[in-house]
Amino acid sequence: MITAERTLAATRIAGLGRREVSSPEARPAAVAIIIAERAGKQGIWLMKRPATMRRHAAQYALPGGRLDPGEDHVTAALRETQEEIGLDLGADSVLGMLDDYPTRSGFVITPVVCWADGEAEPTPSPDEVAQLFFVTLDELMVEPRFLTIPESDRPVIQLPIVGALVHAPTAAVIYQFAEVVLRGRSTRVDGFEQPVFAWR
């Protein structure tokens, strides 16, 4: 069984030397990758968005969203986590940040890795979350799939988890988390493409 240790996870994230993306025309956003425990197993929380949402409907996502005025990425990730899945995490839960991922829909996503102590049960908001999945660390060790599409020369990344295929940007962010935190590899994911349906 794959397990994560808090100090080692933070050390591996710090050792990545994360890449920041400066794009004045893009909107900054943050997502939270929350290492949590449930029924004696460690994993992360993954959402499926409601089909009624105006943007990215029915897509798989980590808790997160755009930054409010005056917010930094950590504050936004923690706020969105509370609003979307009802978990209150303090700034002391943050282990570090992974590489920025620019999206086709005009955002630059900063992944914030957090550590949740205990077995707090989330209470997802029905306006934001159609389904909430606890994906164990063992499940995250799955090998990704890569597709070619005529619209791009970059490979589209897919992760076969939660009985579905999760695409970038979420798949790219989760894959880097698994590579850096679980496998101890400094893998970059900015070369992975999103499917065309996520470009809007």
XYZ file of N, CA and C in Angstrom:
600
model
N 0.845 -1.201 0.000
C 0.000 0.000 0.000
C 0.880 1.250 0.000
N 0.616 2.150 -0.932
C 1.365 3.399 -1.023
C 0.948 4.325 0.117
N 1.933 4.915 0.779
C 1.646 5.892 1.827
C 2.505 7.133 1.614
N 2.029 8.241 2.158
C 2.776 9.497 2.104
C 3.129 9.918 3.520
N 4.306 10.477 3.674
C 4.748 11.004 4.959
C 4.900 12.505 4.801
N 4.365 13.255 5.740
C 4.237 14.702 5.566
C 5.571 15.394 5.287
N 6.574 15.142 6.086
C 7.848 15.837 5.919
C 8.506 15.483 4.593
N 8.465 14.203 4.230
C 9.058 13.785 2.959
C 8.310 14.392 1.782
N 6.979 14.436 1.868
C 6.188 15.041 0.791
C 6.571 16.504 0.602
N 6.690 17.255 1.709
C 7.054 18.664 1.621
C 8.460 18.830 1.054
N 9.368 17.950 1.438
C 10.742 18.017 0.938
C 10.790 17.772 -0.561
N 10.020 16.800 -1.031
C 10.008 16.507 -2.466
C 9.403 17.655 -3.268
N 8.369 18.279 -2.744
C 7.765 19.423 -3.441
C 8.752 20.583 -3.502
N 9.417 20.854 -2.384
C 10.396 21.950 -2.353
C 11.546 21.679 -3.319
N 11.917 20.413 -3.475
C 13.015 20.060 -4.348
C 12.679 20.130 -5.830
N 11.396 20.254 -6.141
C 10.980 20.318 -7.545
C 11.508 21.567 -8.230
N 11.569 22.681 -7.482
C 11.917 23.950 -8.112
C 10.825 24.336 -9.090
N 9.637 24.588 -8.565
C 8.446 24.712 -9.393
C 8.565 25.825 -10.437
N 7.897 25.599 -11.563
C 7.884 26.569 -12.649
C 6.645 27.449 -12.542
N 6.873 28.737 -12.563
C 5.774 29.695 -12.563
C 5.555 30.196 -13.988
N 4.303 30.441 -14.329
C 3.946 30.951 -15.651
C 3.443 32.378 -15.503
N 4.115 33.296 -16.197
C 3.687 34.695 -16.190
C 2.955 34.975 -17.492
N 1.644 35.194 -17.382
C 0.813 35.435 -18.557
C -0.198 36.517 -18.199
N 0.102 37.773 -18.524
C -0.767 38.876 -18.102
C -2.214 38.745 -18.566
N -2.424 38.099 -19.719
C -3.794 37.997 -20.228
C -4.564 36.834 -19.604
N -3.875 35.916 -18.921
C -4.542 34.770 -18.310
C -5.030 35.113 -16.912
N -6.089 34.437 -16.495
C -6.642 34.640 -15.156
C -6.019 33.636 -14.192
N -5.500 34.117 -13.049
C -4.877 33.196 -12.096
C -5.921 32.373 -11.348
N -5.617 31.101 -11.161
C -6.496 30.198 -10.430
C -5.642 29.269 -9.583
N -6.265 28.619 -8.619
C -5.556 27.681 -7.753
C -6.445 26.476 -7.489
N -5.810 25.309 -7.368
C -6.523 24.099 -6.980
C -5.812 23.478 -5.790
N -6.558 22.701 -5.013
C -6.002 22.050 -3.828
C -5.919 20.544 -4.046
N -4.728 20.004 -3.861
C -4.532 18.559 -3.813
C -4.374 18.216 -2.337
N -5.382 17.576 -1.780
C -5.438 17.383 -0.331
C -5.123 15.935 0.008
N -3.982 15.707 0.629
C -3.651 14.373 1.113
C -4.446 14.139 2.398
N -5.361 13.185 2.338
C -6.258 12.937 3.458
C -6.278 11.446 3.772
N -6.971 11.087 4.827
C -7.085 9.680 5.213
C -8.550 9.324 5.386
N -8.903 8.138 4.879
C -10.276 7.651 5.006
C -10.232 6.128 5.121
N -10.872 5.621 6.151
C -10.923 4.172 6.388
C -9.533 3.555 6.374
N -8.574 4.280 6.954
C -7.231 3.752 7.086
C -6.365 3.855 5.844
N -6.874 4.478 4.780
C -6.106 4.640 3.554
C -5.927 6.118 3.237
N -4.787 6.452 2.659
C -4.523 7.820 2.236
C -4.957 8.013 0.788
N -5.374 9.232 0.489
C -5.777 9.546 -0.870
C -6.014 11.028 -1.016
N -6.637 11.415 -2.122
C -6.983 12.815 -2.379
C -8.446 12.896 -2.784
N -8.999 14.091 -2.692
C -10.394 14.323 -3.069
C -10.466 14.851 -4.499
N -11.363 14.251 -5.282
C -11.583 14.638 -6.674
C -13.074 14.816 -6.892
N -13.456 15.871 -7.586
C -14.862 16.191 -7.810
C -15.248 15.973 -9.270
N -16.536 15.720 -9.479
C -17.116 15.853 -10.814
C -18.078 17.018 -10.761
N -17.912 17.952 -11.685
C -18.722 19.163 -11.686
C -20.149 18.857 -12.159
N -21.131 19.619 -11.684
C -22.506 19.427 -12.155
C -22.645 19.714 -13.651
N -23.537 19.014 -14.288
C -23.776 19.204 -15.721
C -24.393 20.557 -16.030
N -24.912 21.234 -15.009
C -25.585 22.517 -15.200
C -24.647 23.713 -15.130
N -23.372 23.476 -14.842
C -22.449 24.603 -14.708
C -22.205 25.264 -16.063
N -21.972 26.573 -16.028
C -21.786 27.344 -17.261
C -20.455 27.003 -17.926
N -19.418 26.794 -17.139
C -18.095 26.464 -17.675
C -17.643 25.115 -17.119
N -17.036 24.315 -17.967
C -16.451 23.029 -17.569
C -17.479 22.100 -16.922
N -18.692 22.113 -17.439
C -19.762 21.263 -16.913
C -19.404 19.793 -17.042
N -19.721 19.023 -15.995
C -19.556 17.568 -15.949
C -18.100 17.119 -16.083
N -17.158 18.020 -15.885
C -15.748 17.651 -15.952
C -15.206 17.327 -14.554
N -14.152 16.553 -14.529
C -13.510 16.199 -13.260
C -12.554 17.312 -12.865
N -12.533 17.616 -11.575
C -11.742 18.756 -11.111
C -11.307 18.546 -9.667
N -10.233 19.207 -9.311
C -9.825 19.333 -7.923
C -10.514 20.550 -7.327
N -10.713 20.595 -6.014
C -11.281 21.800 -5.409
C -10.457 23.024 -5.796
N -11.118 24.068 -6.259
C -10.362 25.255 -6.650
C -11.155 26.174 -7.540
N -10.504 27.251 -7.938
C -11.139 28.241 -8.795
C -10.255 29.470 -8.919
N -10.794 30.498 -9.513
C -10.010 31.709 -9.759
C -9.745 32.466 -8.463
N -8.681 33.256 -8.488
C -8.344 34.073 -7.329
C -9.270 35.277 -7.244
N -9.738 35.581 -6.046
C -10.460 36.823 -5.810
C -9.457 37.970 -5.726
N -9.908 39.219 -5.922
C -8.987 40.356 -5.829
C -8.258 40.374 -4.488
N -6.948 40.525 -4.540
C -6.138 40.599 -3.334
C -5.716 39.253 -2.764
N -6.210 38.157 -3.337
C -5.853 36.839 -2.822
C -4.541 36.341 -3.411
N -3.851 35.494 -2.647
C -2.749 34.736 -3.216
C -3.256 33.320 -3.502
N -2.400 32.491 -4.088
C -2.843 31.166 -4.514
C -3.223 30.270 -3.345
N -2.471 30.341 -2.262
C -2.770 29.505 -1.106
C -4.119 29.879 -0.508
N -4.348 31.167 -0.324
C -5.621 31.629 0.242
C -6.791 31.196 -0.623
N -6.638 31.322 -1.941
C -7.718 30.945 -2.854
C -7.978 29.445 -2.797
N -6.928 28.640 -2.788
C -7.110 27.185 -2.740
C -7.818 26.755 -1.465
N -7.440 27.340 -0.339
C -8.072 26.989 0.932
C -9.520 27.474 0.985
N -9.780 28.666 0.460
C -11.157 29.185 0.435
C -12.046 28.302 -0.438
N -11.562 27.974 -1.621
C -12.358 27.143 -2.529
C -12.599 25.754 -1.945
N -11.628 25.220 -1.232
C -11.806 23.921 -0.580
C -12.950 23.968 0.424
N -13.005 25.055 1.189
C -14.091 25.194 2.160
C -15.430 25.386 1.460
N -15.461 26.210 0.433
C -16.719 26.499 -0.247
C -17.249 25.295 -1.023
N -16.353 24.523 -1.626
C -16.791 23.452 -2.516
C -16.987 22.111 -1.816
N -16.093 21.752 -0.912
C -16.263 20.447 -0.263
C -16.344 20.525 1.259
N -16.390 21.741 1.805
C -16.670 21.906 3.219
C -15.553 21.516 4.165
N -14.318 21.505 3.692
C -13.183 21.214 4.564
C -12.463 22.506 4.910
N -12.289 22.765 6.201
C -11.587 23.960 6.659
C -10.134 23.593 6.953
N -9.250 24.014 6.073
C -7.828 23.757 6.258
C -7.111 25.083 6.482
N -6.222 25.112 7.442
C -5.460 26.324 7.710
C -4.218 26.404 6.848
N -3.562 27.564 6.896
C -2.341 27.761 6.119
C -1.251 26.772 6.529
N -1.329 26.267 7.779
C -0.319 25.309 8.240
C -0.486 23.936 7.605
N -1.578 23.732 6.867
C -1.782 22.451 6.176
C -1.035 22.389 4.845
N -0.544 23.529 4.364
C 0.054 23.605 3.028
C 1.476 23.054 3.035
N 1.729 22.091 2.130
C 3.055 21.498 2.004
C 3.895 22.202 0.952
N 3.246 22.845 -0.012
C 3.960 23.526 -1.079
C 3.120 23.579 -2.337
N 3.717 24.062 -3.421
C 3.005 24.215 -4.687
C 3.766 23.527 -5.806
N 3.018 22.963 -6.747
C 3.588 22.332 -7.923
C 3.656 23.341 -9.066
N 4.056 22.878 -10.249
C 4.197 23.770 -11.406
C 2.868 24.398 -11.806
N 2.932 25.647 -12.235
C 1.765 26.279 -12.859
C 1.409 25.528 -14.145
N 0.096 25.446 -14.406
C -0.367 24.804 -15.644
C -1.287 25.779 -16.372
N -0.868 26.306 -17.533
C -1.729 27.198 -18.313
C -2.781 26.385 -19.082
N -4.022 26.826 -19.018
C -5.099 26.096 -19.677
C -5.508 26.764 -20.983
N -6.151 25.996 -21.831
C -6.651 26.505 -23.099
C -7.817 27.479 -22.907
N -8.456 27.418 -21.742
C -9.606 28.291 -21.495
C -9.221 29.613 -20.846
N -7.916 29.898 -20.769
C -7.489 31.227 -20.344
C -7.103 31.379 -18.884
N -6.780 30.268 -18.218
C -6.359 30.338 -16.823
C -4.930 29.842 -16.680
N -4.271 30.270 -15.614
C -3.036 29.640 -15.166
C -3.338 29.054 -13.792
N -3.290 27.720 -13.721
C -3.653 27.011 -12.488
C -2.393 26.734 -11.669
N -2.442 27.113 -10.401
C -1.371 26.791 -9.468
C -1.865 25.708 -8.511
N -1.277 24.512 -8.537
C -1.688 23.453 -7.615
C -1.045 23.638 -6.232
N -1.878 23.639 -5.207
C -1.433 23.788 -3.824
C -1.641 22.445 -3.124
N -0.563 21.836 -2.649
C -0.647 20.533 -1.994
C -0.826 20.748 -0.492
N -1.855 20.104 0.062
C -2.199 20.272 1.473
C -2.221 18.921 2.188
N -2.088 18.990 3.489
C -2.141 17.786 4.332
C -3.287 17.941 5.322
N -4.258 17.034 5.276
C -5.400 17.081 6.195
C -5.172 16.081 7.314
N -5.111 16.559 8.542
C -4.949 15.660 9.689
C -6.290 15.021 10.041
N -6.228 13.789 10.532
C -7.452 13.113 10.949
C -8.281 12.644 9.763
N -9.536 12.301 10.050
C -10.433 11.795 9.012
C -11.668 12.682 8.895
N -11.444 13.983 8.706
C -12.568 14.908 8.565
C -13.403 14.539 7.340
N -14.717 14.515 7.509
C -15.603 14.143 6.412
C -16.047 15.393 5.665
N -15.823 15.464 4.355
C -16.235 16.642 3.588
C -17.751 16.722 3.448
N -18.226 17.940 3.245
C -19.652 18.178 2.969
C -19.728 18.989 1.678
N -19.773 18.301 0.538
C -19.718 19.010 -0.748
C -20.926 19.882 -1.011
N -20.684 21.010 -1.664
C -21.755 21.913 -2.069
C -22.421 21.367 -3.327
N -23.745 21.170 -3.325
C -24.420 20.641 -4.518
C -24.346 21.582 -5.714
N -24.127 22.861 -5.474
C -23.986 23.812 -6.578
C -22.661 23.640 -7.315
N -21.670 23.093 -6.632
C -20.321 22.984 -7.191
C -19.906 21.546 -7.500
N -20.545 20.599 -6.827
C -20.074 19.212 -6.874
C -21.234 18.264 -7.154
N -21.143 17.541 -8.268
C -22.145 16.511 -8.557
C -21.782 15.204 -7.864
N -20.485 14.864 -7.859
C -19.979 13.683 -7.178
C -18.622 14.009 -6.579
N -18.353 13.419 -5.420
C -17.058 13.589 -4.769
C -16.429 12.215 -4.596
N -15.191 12.071 -5.052
C -14.494 10.795 -5.009
C -13.281 10.905 -4.092
N -13.048 9.852 -3.330
C -11.798 9.724 -2.581
C -10.927 8.756 -3.364
N -9.872 9.268 -3.961
C -8.997 8.469 -4.811
C -7.766 8.096 -3.998
N -7.579 6.815 -3.725
C -6.459 6.400 -2.883
C -5.126 6.627 -3.596
N -4.088 6.721 -2.800
C -2.754 6.895 -3.385
C -2.381 5.708 -4.263
N -2.822 4.514 -3.894
C -2.572 3.351 -4.745
C -3.200 3.542 -6.118
N -4.420 4.073 -6.161
C -5.097 4.302 -7.435
C -4.377 5.353 -8.276
N -3.723 6.301 -7.618
C -3.025 7.359 -8.343
C -1.739 6.876 -9.006
N -1.311 5.668 -8.685
C -0.091 5.127 -9.289
C -0.350 4.531 -10.673
N -1.565 4.657 -11.164
C -1.925 4.132 -12.478
C -1.090 4.813 -13.566
N -0.803 4.070 -14.630
C -0.075 4.656 -15.751
C -1.019 5.522 -16.587
N -0.604 6.728 -16.954
C -1.453 7.580 -17.788
C -1.545 7.063 -19.211
N -2.569 7.519 -19.919
C -2.710 7.243 -21.342
C -2.425 8.533 -22.107
N -1.916 8.397 -23.306
C -1.617 9.567 -24.129
C -2.239 9.381 -25.510
N -2.935 10.423 -25.954
C -3.594 10.415 -27.254
C -2.993 11.496 -28.135
N -3.072 11.307 -29.434
C -2.717 12.365 -30.372
C -4.002 12.915 -30.981
N -4.017 14.216 -31.197
C -5.175 14.867 -31.816
C -4.676 15.776 -32.939
N -5.495 15.971 -33.973
C -5.045 16.800 -35.099
C -4.881 18.271 -34.745
N -5.548 18.703 -33.668
C -5.527 20.126 -33.314
C -4.253 20.561 -32.592
N -3.398 19.608 -32.185
C -2.218 19.977 -31.400
C -1.112 18.952 -31.624
N 0.134 19.412 -31.500
C 1.254 18.478 -31.594
C 1.682 17.960 -30.220
N 0.952 18.354 -29.183
C 1.241 17.865 -27.839
C 0.325 16.679 -27.515
N 0.790 15.696 -26.745
C -0.062 14.559 -26.401
C -1.118 14.934 -25.360
N -2.321 14.433 -25.550
C -3.399 14.602 -24.575
C -3.228 13.543 -23.490
N -3.165 13.971 -22.237
C -2.993 13.036 -21.129
C -4.355 12.659 -20.552
N -4.518 11.374 -20.253
C -5.709 10.856 -19.586
C -5.258 9.982 -18.418
N -5.998 10.050 -17.301
C -5.760 9.143 -16.184
C -6.985 8.260 -16.009
N -6.830 6.941 -16.110
C -7.973 6.048 -15.902
C -8.210 5.794 -14.414
N -8.991 6.676 -13.800
C -9.330 6.561 -12.378
C -10.825 6.812 -12.211
N -11.340 6.503 -11.036
C -12.758 6.663 -10.651
C -13.709 6.091 -11.711
N -13.298 5.036 -12.372
C -14.140 4.410 -13.376
C -14.358 5.245 -14.615
N -13.465 6.187 -14.853
C -13.607 7.102 -15.991
C -12.217 7.489 -16.476
N -12.191 8.350 -17.496
C -10.932 8.919 -17.973
C -10.913 10.394 -17.592
N -10.006 10.755 -16.727
C -9.845 12.141 -16.288
C -8.791 12.787 -17.178
N -9.115 13.945 -17.740
C -8.248 14.634 -18.686
C -7.541 15.828 -18.035
N -6.575 16.371 -18.770
C -5.930 17.626 -18.359
C -6.959 18.755 -18.457
N -6.823 19.775 -17.609
C -5.685 20.046 -16.735
C -5.627 19.196 -15.463
N -6.781 18.665 -15.019
C -6.792 17.906 -13.771
C -5.855 16.708 -13.834
N -5.887 15.965 -14.943
C -5.023 14.783 -15.073
C -3.550 15.165 -15.017
N -3.182 16.259 -15.644
C -1.786 16.691 -15.637
C -1.332 17.048 -14.223
N -2.165 17.776 -13.502
C -1.824 18.194 -12.139
C -1.704 16.974 -11.224
N -2.658 16.050 -11.311
C -2.622 14.860 -10.464
C -1.415 13.995 -10.822
N -1.115 13.878 -12.107
C 0.029 13.072 -12.522
C 1.327 13.660 -11.977
N 1.488 14.977 -12.030
C 2.698 15.567 -11.464
C 2.766 15.332 -9.961
N 1.641 15.435 -9.286
C 1.603 15.137 -7.849
C 2.095 13.713 -7.584
N 1.582 12.746 -8.345
C 1.985 11.353 -8.146
C 3.476 11.171 -8.428
N 3.955 11.805 -9.482
C 5.359 11.685 -9.836
C 6.269 12.310 -8.772
N 5.938 13.518 -8.345
C 6.809 14.254 -7.416
C 6.671 13.711 -5.995
N 5.450 13.646 -5.496
C 5.235 13.315 -4.083
C 5.319 11.816 -3.824
N 4.740 11.002 -4.696
C 4.675 9.568 -4.434
C 5.883 8.818 -4.991
N 6.385 9.237 -6.163
C 7.497 8.525 -6.790
C 8.845 9.213 -6.595
N 8.842 10.470 -6.164
C 10.094 11.191 -5.950
C 10.796 11.603 -7.225
N 10.019 11.845 -8.285
C 10.589 12.246 -9.572
C 10.229 13.702 -9.875
N 11.146 14.446 -10.453
C 10.887 15.848 -10.811
C 10.321 15.927 -12.231
N 9.130 15.396 -12.409
C 8.484 15.318 -13.721
C 7.730 16.598 -14.027
N 7.871 17.101 -15.253
C 7.134 18.287 -15.701
C 5.936 17.853 -16.539
N 4.876 18.643 -16.512
C 3.648 18.253 -17.213
C 3.097 19.345 -18.128
N 3.856 20.448 -18.306
C 3.341 21.533 -19.128
C 3.312 21.187 -20.608
N 3.932 20.055 -20.977
C 3.885 19.622 -22.365
C 2.701 18.741 -22.695
N 1.820 18.522 -21.706
C 0.656 17.683 -21.931
C -0.551 18.535 -22.310
N -1.272 18.072 -23.290
C -2.398 18.808 -23.866
C -3.723 18.446 -23.195
N -4.692 19.328 -23.352
C -6.060 19.085 -22.924
C -6.897 18.619 -24.122
N -7.966 17.867 -23.868
C -8.869 17.525 -24.977
C -9.576 18.769 -25.488
N -10.005 18.736 -26.712
C -10.595 19.923 -27.340
C -11.833 20.409 -26.579
N -12.610 19.491 -26.003
C -13.825 19.934 -25.298
C -13.507 20.778 -24.064
N -12.270 20.708 -23.563
C -11.866 21.507 -22.405
C -11.234 22.826 -22.790
N -11.143 23.124 -24.084
C -10.514 24.366 -24.519
C -11.404 25.575 -24.281
N -12.685 25.343 -24.064
C -13.613 26.469 -23.925
C -13.750 26.886 -22.476
